[in-house]
Coordinates of C-alpha atoms in Angstrom, one line a residue:
X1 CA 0.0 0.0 0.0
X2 CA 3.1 2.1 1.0
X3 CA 4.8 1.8 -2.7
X4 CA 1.1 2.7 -4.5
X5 CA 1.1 5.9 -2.0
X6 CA 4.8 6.9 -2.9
X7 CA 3.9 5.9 -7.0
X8 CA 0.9 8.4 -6.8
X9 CA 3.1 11.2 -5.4
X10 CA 5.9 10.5 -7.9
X11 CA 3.2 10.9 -10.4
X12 CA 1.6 14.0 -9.0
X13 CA 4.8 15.6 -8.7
X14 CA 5.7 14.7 -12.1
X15 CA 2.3 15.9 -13.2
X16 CA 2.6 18.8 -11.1
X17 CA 6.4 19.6 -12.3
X18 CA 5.1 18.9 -16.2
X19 CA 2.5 21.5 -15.8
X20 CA 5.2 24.2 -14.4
X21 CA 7.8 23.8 -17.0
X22 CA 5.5 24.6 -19.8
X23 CA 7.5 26.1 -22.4
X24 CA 5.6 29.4 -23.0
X25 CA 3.8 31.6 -21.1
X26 CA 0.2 32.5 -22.3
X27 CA -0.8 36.2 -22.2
X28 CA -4.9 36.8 -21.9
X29 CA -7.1 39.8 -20.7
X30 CA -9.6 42.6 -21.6
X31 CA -8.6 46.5 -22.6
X32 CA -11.9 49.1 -21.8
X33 CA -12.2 52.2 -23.3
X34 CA -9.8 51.9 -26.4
X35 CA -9.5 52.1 -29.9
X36 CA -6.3 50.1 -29.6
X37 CA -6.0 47.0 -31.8
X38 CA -2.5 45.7 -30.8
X39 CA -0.6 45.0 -27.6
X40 CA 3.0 45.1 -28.5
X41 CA 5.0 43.1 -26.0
X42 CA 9.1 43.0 -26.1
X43 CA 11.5 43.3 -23.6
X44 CA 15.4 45.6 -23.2
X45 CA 16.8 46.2 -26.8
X46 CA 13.5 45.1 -28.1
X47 CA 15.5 41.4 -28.5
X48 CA 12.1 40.0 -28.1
X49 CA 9.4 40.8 -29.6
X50 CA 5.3 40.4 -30.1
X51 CA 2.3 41.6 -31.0
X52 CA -1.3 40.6 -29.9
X53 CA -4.3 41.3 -31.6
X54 CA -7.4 42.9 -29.3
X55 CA -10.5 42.7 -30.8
X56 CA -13.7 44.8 -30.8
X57 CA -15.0 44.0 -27.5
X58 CA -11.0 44.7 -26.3
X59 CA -9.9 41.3 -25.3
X60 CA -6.7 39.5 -26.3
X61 CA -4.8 36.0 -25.6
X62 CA -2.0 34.5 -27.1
X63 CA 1.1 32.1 -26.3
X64 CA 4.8 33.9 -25.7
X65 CA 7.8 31.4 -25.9
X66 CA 10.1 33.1 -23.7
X67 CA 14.0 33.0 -23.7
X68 CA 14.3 34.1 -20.4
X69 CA 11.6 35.2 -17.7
X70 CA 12.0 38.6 -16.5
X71 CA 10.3 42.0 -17.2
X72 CA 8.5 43.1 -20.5
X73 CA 7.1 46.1 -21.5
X74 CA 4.0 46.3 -23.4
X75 CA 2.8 49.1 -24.7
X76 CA -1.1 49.6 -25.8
X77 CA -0.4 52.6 -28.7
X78 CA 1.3 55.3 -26.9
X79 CA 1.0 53.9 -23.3
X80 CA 3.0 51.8 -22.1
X81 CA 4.0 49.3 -18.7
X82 CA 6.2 46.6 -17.5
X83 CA 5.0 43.0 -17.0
X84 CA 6.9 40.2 -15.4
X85 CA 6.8 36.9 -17.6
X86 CA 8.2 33.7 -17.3
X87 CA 6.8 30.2 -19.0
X88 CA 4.6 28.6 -17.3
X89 CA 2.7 31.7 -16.4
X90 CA -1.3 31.7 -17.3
X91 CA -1.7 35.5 -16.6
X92 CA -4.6 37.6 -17.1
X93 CA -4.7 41.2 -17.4
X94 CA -7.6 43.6 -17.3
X95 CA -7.1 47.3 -17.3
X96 CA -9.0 50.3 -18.1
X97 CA -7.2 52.3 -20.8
X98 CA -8.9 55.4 -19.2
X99 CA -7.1 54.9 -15.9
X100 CA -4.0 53.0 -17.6
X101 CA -1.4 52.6 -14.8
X102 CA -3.4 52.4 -11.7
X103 CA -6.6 50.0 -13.2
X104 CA -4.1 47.4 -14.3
X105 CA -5.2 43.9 -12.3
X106 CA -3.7 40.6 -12.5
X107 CA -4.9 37.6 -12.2
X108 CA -4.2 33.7 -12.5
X109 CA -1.0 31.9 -12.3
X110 CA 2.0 34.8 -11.7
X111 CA -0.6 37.3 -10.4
X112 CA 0.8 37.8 -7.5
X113 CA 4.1 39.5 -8.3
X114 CA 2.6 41.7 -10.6
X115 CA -0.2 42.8 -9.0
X116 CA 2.6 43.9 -6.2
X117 CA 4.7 45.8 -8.9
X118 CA 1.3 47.7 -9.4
X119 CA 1.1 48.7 -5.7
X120 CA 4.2 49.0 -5.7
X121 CA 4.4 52.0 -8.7
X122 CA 1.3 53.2 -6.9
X123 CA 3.2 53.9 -3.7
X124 CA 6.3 55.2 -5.6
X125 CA 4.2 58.0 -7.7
X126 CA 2.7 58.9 -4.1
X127 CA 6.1 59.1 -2.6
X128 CA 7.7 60.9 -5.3
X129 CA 4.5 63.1 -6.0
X130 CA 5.7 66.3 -7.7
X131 CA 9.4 65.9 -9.1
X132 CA 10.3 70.0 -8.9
X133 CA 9.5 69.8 -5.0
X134 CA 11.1 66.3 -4.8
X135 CA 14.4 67.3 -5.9
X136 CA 14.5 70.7 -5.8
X137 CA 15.6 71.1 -2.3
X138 CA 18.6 71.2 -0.3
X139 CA 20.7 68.2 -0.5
X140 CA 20.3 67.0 3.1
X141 CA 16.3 67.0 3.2
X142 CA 16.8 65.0 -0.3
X143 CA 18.5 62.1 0.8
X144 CA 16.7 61.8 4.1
X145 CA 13.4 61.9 1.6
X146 CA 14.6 58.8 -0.6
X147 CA 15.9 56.8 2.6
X148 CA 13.1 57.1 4.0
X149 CA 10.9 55.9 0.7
X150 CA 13.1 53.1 0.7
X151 CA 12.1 52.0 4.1
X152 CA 8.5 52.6 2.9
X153 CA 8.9 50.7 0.3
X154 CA 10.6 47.6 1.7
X155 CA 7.9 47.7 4.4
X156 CA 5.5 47.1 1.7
X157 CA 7.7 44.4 -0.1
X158 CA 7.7 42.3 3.5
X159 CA 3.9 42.6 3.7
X160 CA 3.6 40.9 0.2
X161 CA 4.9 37.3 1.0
X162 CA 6.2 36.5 -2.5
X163 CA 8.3 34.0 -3.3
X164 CA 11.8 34.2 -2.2
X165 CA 13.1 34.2 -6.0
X166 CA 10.7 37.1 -6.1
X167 CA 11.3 38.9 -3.2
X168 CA 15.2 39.0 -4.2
X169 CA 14.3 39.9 -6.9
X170 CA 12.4 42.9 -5.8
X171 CA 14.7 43.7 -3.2
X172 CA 17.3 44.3 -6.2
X173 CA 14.2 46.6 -8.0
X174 CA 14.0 48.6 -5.0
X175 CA 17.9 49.2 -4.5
X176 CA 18.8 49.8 -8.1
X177 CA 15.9 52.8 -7.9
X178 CA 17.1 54.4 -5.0
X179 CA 20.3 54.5 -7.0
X180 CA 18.9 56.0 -10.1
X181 CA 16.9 58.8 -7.5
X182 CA 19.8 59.5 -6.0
X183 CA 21.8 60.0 -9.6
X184 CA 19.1 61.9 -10.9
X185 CA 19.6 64.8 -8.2
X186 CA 21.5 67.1 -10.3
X187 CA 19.9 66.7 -13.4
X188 CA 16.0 67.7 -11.9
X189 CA 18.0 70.5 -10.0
X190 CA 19.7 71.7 -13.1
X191 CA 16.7 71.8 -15.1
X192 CA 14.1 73.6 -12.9
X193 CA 16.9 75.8 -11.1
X194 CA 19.3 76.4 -14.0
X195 CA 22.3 75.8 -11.8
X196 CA 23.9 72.5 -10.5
X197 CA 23.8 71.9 -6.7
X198 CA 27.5 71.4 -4.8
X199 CA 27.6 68.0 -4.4
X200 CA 30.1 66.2 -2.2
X201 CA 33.2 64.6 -4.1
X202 CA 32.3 61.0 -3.1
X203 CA 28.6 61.6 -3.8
X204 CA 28.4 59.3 -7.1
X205 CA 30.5 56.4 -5.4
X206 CA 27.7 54.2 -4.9
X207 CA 27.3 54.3 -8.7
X208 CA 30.4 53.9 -9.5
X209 CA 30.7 50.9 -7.1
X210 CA 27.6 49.3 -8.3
X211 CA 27.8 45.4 -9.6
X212 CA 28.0 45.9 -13.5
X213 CA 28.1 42.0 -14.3
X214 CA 24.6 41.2 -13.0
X215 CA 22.8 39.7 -15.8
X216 CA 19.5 39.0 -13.3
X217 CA 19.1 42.6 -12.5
X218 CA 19.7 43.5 -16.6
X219 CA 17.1 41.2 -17.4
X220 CA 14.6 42.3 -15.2
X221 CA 15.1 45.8 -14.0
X222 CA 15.1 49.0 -16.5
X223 CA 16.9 51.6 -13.7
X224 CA 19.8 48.7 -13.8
X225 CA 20.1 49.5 -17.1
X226 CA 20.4 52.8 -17.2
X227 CA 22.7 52.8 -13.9
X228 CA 24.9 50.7 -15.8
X229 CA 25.2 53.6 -18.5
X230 CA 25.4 56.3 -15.8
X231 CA 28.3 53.9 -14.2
X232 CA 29.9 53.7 -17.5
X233 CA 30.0 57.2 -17.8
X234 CA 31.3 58.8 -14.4
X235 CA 34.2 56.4 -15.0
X236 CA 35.1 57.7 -18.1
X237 CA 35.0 61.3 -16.9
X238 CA 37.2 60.0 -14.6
X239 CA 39.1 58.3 -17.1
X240 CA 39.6 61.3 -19.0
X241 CA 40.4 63.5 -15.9
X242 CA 43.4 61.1 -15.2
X243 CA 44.0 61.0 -19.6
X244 CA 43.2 63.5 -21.8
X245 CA 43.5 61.7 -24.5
X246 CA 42.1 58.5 -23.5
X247 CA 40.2 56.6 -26.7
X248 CA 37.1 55.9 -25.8
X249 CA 37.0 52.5 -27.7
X250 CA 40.1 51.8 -25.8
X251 CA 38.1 52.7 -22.5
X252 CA 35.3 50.4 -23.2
X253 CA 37.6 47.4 -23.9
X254 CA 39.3 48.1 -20.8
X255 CA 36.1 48.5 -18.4
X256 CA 34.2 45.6 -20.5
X257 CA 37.0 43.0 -19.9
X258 CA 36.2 41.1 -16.4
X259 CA 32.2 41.6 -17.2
X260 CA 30.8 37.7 -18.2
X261 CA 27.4 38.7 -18.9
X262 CA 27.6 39.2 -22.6
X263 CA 24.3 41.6 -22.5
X264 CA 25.8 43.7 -20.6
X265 CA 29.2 44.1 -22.5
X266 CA 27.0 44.4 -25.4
X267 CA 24.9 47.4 -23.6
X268 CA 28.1 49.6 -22.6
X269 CA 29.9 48.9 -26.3
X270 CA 26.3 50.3 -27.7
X271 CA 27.3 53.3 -25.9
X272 CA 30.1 53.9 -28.4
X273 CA 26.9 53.7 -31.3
X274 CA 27.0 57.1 -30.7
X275 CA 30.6 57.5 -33.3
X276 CA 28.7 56.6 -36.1
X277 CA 28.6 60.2 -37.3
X278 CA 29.9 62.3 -39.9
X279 CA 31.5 64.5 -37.1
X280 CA 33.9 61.9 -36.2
X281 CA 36.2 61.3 -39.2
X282 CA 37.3 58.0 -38.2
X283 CA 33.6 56.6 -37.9
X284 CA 35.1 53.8 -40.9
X285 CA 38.1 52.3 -38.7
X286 CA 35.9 52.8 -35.6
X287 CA 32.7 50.0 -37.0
X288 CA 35.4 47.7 -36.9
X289 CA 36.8 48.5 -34.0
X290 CA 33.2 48.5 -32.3
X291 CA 31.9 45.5 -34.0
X292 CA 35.2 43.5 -32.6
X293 CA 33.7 44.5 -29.2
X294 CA 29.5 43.0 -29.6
X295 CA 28.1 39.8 -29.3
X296 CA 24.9 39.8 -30.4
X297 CA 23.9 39.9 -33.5
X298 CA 20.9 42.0 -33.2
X299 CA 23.4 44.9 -32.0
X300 CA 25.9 44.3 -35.0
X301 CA 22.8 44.6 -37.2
X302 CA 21.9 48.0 -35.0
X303 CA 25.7 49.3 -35.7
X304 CA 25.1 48.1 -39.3
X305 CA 22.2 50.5 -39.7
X306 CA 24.0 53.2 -37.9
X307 CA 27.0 53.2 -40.2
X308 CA 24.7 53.3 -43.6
X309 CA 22.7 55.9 -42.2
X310 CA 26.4 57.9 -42.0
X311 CA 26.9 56.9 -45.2
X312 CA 23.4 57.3 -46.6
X313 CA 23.2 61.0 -45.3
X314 CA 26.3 62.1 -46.1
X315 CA 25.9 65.7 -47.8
X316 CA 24.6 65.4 -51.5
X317 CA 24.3 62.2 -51.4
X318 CA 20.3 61.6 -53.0
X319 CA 18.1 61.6 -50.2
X320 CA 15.4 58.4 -50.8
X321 CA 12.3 58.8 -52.2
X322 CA 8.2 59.3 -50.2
X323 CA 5.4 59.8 -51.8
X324 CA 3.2 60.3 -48.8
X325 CA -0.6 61.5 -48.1
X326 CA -1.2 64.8 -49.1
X327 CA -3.3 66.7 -46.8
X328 CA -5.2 68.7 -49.4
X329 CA -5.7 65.7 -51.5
X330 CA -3.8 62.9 -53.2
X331 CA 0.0 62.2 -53.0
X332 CA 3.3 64.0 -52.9
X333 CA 6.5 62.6 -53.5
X334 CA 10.2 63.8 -53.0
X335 CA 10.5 64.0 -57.0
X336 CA 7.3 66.3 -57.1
X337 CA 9.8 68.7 -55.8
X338 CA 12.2 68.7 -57.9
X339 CA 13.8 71.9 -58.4
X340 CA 13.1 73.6 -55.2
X341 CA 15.3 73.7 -52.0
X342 CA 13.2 71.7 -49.5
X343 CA 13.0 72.0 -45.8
X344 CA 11.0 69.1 -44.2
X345 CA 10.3 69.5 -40.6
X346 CA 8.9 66.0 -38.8
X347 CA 6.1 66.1 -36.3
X348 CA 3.4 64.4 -34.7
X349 CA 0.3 65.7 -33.3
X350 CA 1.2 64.2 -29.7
X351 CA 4.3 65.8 -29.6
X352 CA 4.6 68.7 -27.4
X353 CA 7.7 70.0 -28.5
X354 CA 7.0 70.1 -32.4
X355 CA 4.0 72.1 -31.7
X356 CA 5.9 74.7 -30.1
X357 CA 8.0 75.4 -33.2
X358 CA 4.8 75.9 -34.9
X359 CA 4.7 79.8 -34.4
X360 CA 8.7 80.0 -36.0
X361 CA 7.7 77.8 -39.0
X362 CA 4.9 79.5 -40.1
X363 CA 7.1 82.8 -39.6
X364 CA 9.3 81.2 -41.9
X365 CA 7.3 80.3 -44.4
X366 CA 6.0 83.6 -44.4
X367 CA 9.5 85.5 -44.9
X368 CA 10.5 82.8 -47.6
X369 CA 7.1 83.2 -49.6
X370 CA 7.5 83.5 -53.6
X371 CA 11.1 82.1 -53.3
X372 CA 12.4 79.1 -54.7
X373 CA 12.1 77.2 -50.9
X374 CA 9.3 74.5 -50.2
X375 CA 8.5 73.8 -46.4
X376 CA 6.9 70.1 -45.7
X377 CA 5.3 69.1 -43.1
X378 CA 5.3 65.5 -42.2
X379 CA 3.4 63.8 -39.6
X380 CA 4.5 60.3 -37.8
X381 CA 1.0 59.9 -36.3
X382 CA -0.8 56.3 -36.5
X383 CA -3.7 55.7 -38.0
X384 CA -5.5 55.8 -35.3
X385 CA -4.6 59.7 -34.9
X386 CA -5.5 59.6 -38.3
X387 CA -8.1 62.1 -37.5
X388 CA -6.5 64.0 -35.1
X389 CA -3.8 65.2 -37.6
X390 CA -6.9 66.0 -40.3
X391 CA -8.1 68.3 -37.2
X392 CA -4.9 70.0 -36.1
X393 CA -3.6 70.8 -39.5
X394 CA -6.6 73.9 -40.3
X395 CA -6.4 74.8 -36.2
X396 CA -2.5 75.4 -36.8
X397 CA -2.2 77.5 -39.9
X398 CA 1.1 76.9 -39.9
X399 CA 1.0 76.3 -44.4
X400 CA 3.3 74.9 -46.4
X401 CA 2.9 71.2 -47.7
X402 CA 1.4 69.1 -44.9
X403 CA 1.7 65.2 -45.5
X404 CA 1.5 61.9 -43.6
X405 CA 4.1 59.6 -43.4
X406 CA 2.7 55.7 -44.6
X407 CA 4.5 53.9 -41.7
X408 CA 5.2 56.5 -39.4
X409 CA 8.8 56.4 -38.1
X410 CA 9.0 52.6 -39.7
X411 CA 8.7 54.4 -43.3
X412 CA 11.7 54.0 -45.6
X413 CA 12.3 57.9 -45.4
X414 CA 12.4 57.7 -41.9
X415 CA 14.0 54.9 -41.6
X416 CA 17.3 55.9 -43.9
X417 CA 17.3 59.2 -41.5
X418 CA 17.4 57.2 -38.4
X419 CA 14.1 59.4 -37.4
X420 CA 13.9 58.7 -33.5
X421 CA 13.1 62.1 -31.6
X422 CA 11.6 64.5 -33.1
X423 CA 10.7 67.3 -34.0
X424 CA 13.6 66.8 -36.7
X425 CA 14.3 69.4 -39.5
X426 CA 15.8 68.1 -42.8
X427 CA 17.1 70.3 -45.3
X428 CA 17.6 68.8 -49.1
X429 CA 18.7 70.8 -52.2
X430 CA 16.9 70.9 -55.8
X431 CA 18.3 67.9 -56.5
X432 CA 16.8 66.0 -53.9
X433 CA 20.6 65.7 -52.3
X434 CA 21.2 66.4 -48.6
X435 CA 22.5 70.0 -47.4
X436 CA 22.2 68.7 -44.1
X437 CA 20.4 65.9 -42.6
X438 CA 20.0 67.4 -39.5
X439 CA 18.8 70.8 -39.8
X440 CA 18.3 74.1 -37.4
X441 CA 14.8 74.2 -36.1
X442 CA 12.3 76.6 -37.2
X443 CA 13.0 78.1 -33.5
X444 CA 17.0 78.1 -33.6
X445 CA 17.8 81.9 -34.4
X446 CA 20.1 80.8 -37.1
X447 CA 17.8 79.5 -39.5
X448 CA 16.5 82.3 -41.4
X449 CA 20.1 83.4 -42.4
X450 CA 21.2 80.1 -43.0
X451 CA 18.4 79.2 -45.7
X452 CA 18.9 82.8 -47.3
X453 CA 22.5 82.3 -47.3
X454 CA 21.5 78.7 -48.9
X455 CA 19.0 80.1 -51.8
X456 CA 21.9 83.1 -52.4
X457 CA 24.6 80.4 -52.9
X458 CA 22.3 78.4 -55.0
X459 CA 21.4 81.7 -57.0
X460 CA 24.9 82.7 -57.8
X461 CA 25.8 79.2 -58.9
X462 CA 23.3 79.4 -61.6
X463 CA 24.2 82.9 -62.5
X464 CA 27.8 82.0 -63.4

């Protein structure tokens, strides 16, 4: 009877063990109050990603194969959160798009850690509250204020009884954001008091003694992330300090040597991404030298692109064809313009900043009416601000050509541009070849001189 007992609970167990080590995690829920018809899921370096359809009545389930378990944005069109997924997870989500980052609730299998990270955010925005009176006072009261969240915090982390693979795991979230906080002193100060704060000269030693070779924390926590590029730089403005003329690629090698975690090598070389410019004459020699340096071949692919973009938008070479959505009707392409010096200026109706150099581009257009100069306007929107753009274009006034991108920022103009933040200004000649791929803004006090200075050159040239 003994041995049937112990069979039984070798087979639950095995039973029980088959059902946990499911290879994929499945995904379900319901969105209210959207137009959304995609959840796009993908985790840091967007190495992983996935889309799920919603439908009309705004629910949504599918399977993910995971690599690894850890923490996954998804983002429901411009709003976005973090999940934590590992397989063998059967987690349901139901928010209110409305209410987006407090209404999220979790349920089935992994619900409990996640509907923690909720509270937890929720306690962290009540903490923080505003960010010009968090940080914007003397440096005593600001460090007694984050100590005393991270108590706060902790406490609520005890009361949650997670795992203890979870609970470490949390423990690391809370650290690694006390971290960031504390970096991010200067920069708040700086930008609402326009002067940097005296700051002790050990102040930035916790970041520079942080653990850079924890792939765990990479993984799962965004602030690790970015304290590991924080990290990377106070050491080389250390570096620097000690050696002038310290090579940055030699710097990296150097600090990237002892790491084993592969990601995370790969995340401080990307940091040297930033050489793939024409500014830098030896952006050629460096690709190799920086493409010795990465692993993955995701980032090699996302150097790749970097270096044909250089090489792409090097001054007159052809800038790539559009023909995009015309606002008064039909399409416009780059060749339509043929024989005009074109300034395109890249916007989207949700983006605060493009709005506000509204006012200097329709000055401009004004002061450069009847000359041989074409402004275009074109939007990144989605389609679902489809209508939004058809609206804001006649409230505006600003004129000149006002299009819509086909793809937004995945459109093969945008694309060959490496169009990331805008607003972005883009400056091509009659030709269709590239003055300067990067532009002044309508705003920058420079810009009506330089495009006179531009159609005056181009004048003379056809004079002689």
């Amino acid at each position: 009877m003994k041995h049937i007992i112990s069979l039984c609970i070798a087979f639950v167990t095995l039973f029980s063990c088959a059902q946990n080590s499911k290879p994929y995690a499945v995904l379900s829920g319901n969105i209210k109050n959207t137009k959304e018809t995609i959840i796009e899921i993908g985790n840091s370096g967007r190495i992983y990603q996935k889309q799920i359809s919603i439908d009309s009545n705004g629910n949504f389930r599918d399977t993910l194969y995971l690599e690894n378990p850890g923490s996954y944005f998804y983002q429901i069109g411009r709003s976005y959160s973090t999940v934590f997924l590992k397989n063998g997870y059967d987690l349901t989500l139901n928010l209110d798009a409305n209410d987006f980052y407090s209404s999220a609730k979790y349920s089935g299998k992994g619900n409990e850690v996640n509907n923690y990270n909720v509270t937890r955010s929720t306690l962290k925005n009540k903490l923080v509250g505003d960010a010009k009176t968090f940080f914007v006072v003397p440096l005593e009261d600001f460090l007694a204020k984050i100590k005393k969240n991270r108590v706060e915090l902790l406490a609520l982390l005890e009361q949650s009884k997670l795992s203890k693979e979870d609970n470490e795991l949390q423990l690391k979230i809370i650290e690694y954001d006390y971290l960031l906080t504390r970096n991010n002193y200067d920069k708040f100060n700086f930008y609402h008091t326009k002067k940097h704060p005296e700051l002790p000269v050990d102040y930035y030693n916790p970041i520079k003694e942080m653990n850079m070779d924890d792939e765990e924390a990479y993984n799962n926590i965004q602030n690790y992330r970015a304290l590991v590029t924080e990290s990377w730089r106070l050491h080389l403005k250390d570096a620097q300090l000690k050696d002038p003329n310290l090579s940055v690629i030699s710097h990296v090698e150097t600090q990237i040597k002892d790491i084993k975690s592969s990601k995370i090598k790969d995340l401080i070389v990307s940091m040297l991404f930033k050489k793939m410019t024409l500014k830098n004459k030896n952006y050629e020699t460096d690709y190799s030298k920086i493409m010795a340096l990465l692993s993955d071949e995701k980032m090699k692919e996302k150097l790749t692109k970097r270096y044909e973009t250089v090489n792409y938008t090097k001054p007159e070479m052809s800038a790539p064809n559009f023909n995009y959505e015309n606002y008064i009707g039909g399409k416009t392409s780059l060749k339509d313009l043929k024989g005009k010096i074109v300034y395109i200026e890249i916007w989207a109706t949700w983006c605060g900043p493009c709005i506000k150099e509204f006012p200097a581009l329709t000055q401009l257009i004004k002061d450069f009416k009847g000359k041989n100069i074409e402004f275009v306007n074109i939007s990144i929107d989605s389609k679902n601000d489809y209508e939004k753009w058809r609206k804001m274009v006649p409230e505006k006034k600003v004129g000149g050509i006002q299009l819509m991108a086909d793809k937004g920022l995945k459109s093969e103009f945008m694309k060959a541009f490496s169009v990331g933040l805008i607003p972005r200004s883009i400056l091509l000649d009659e030709e269709g070849k590239i003055i300067l791929e990067k532009a002044p803004r309508p705003s920058d006090k420079s810009t009506k001189q330089y495009l006179d200075n531009i159609l005056k050159r181009k004048k003379n040239i056809k004079m002689q």
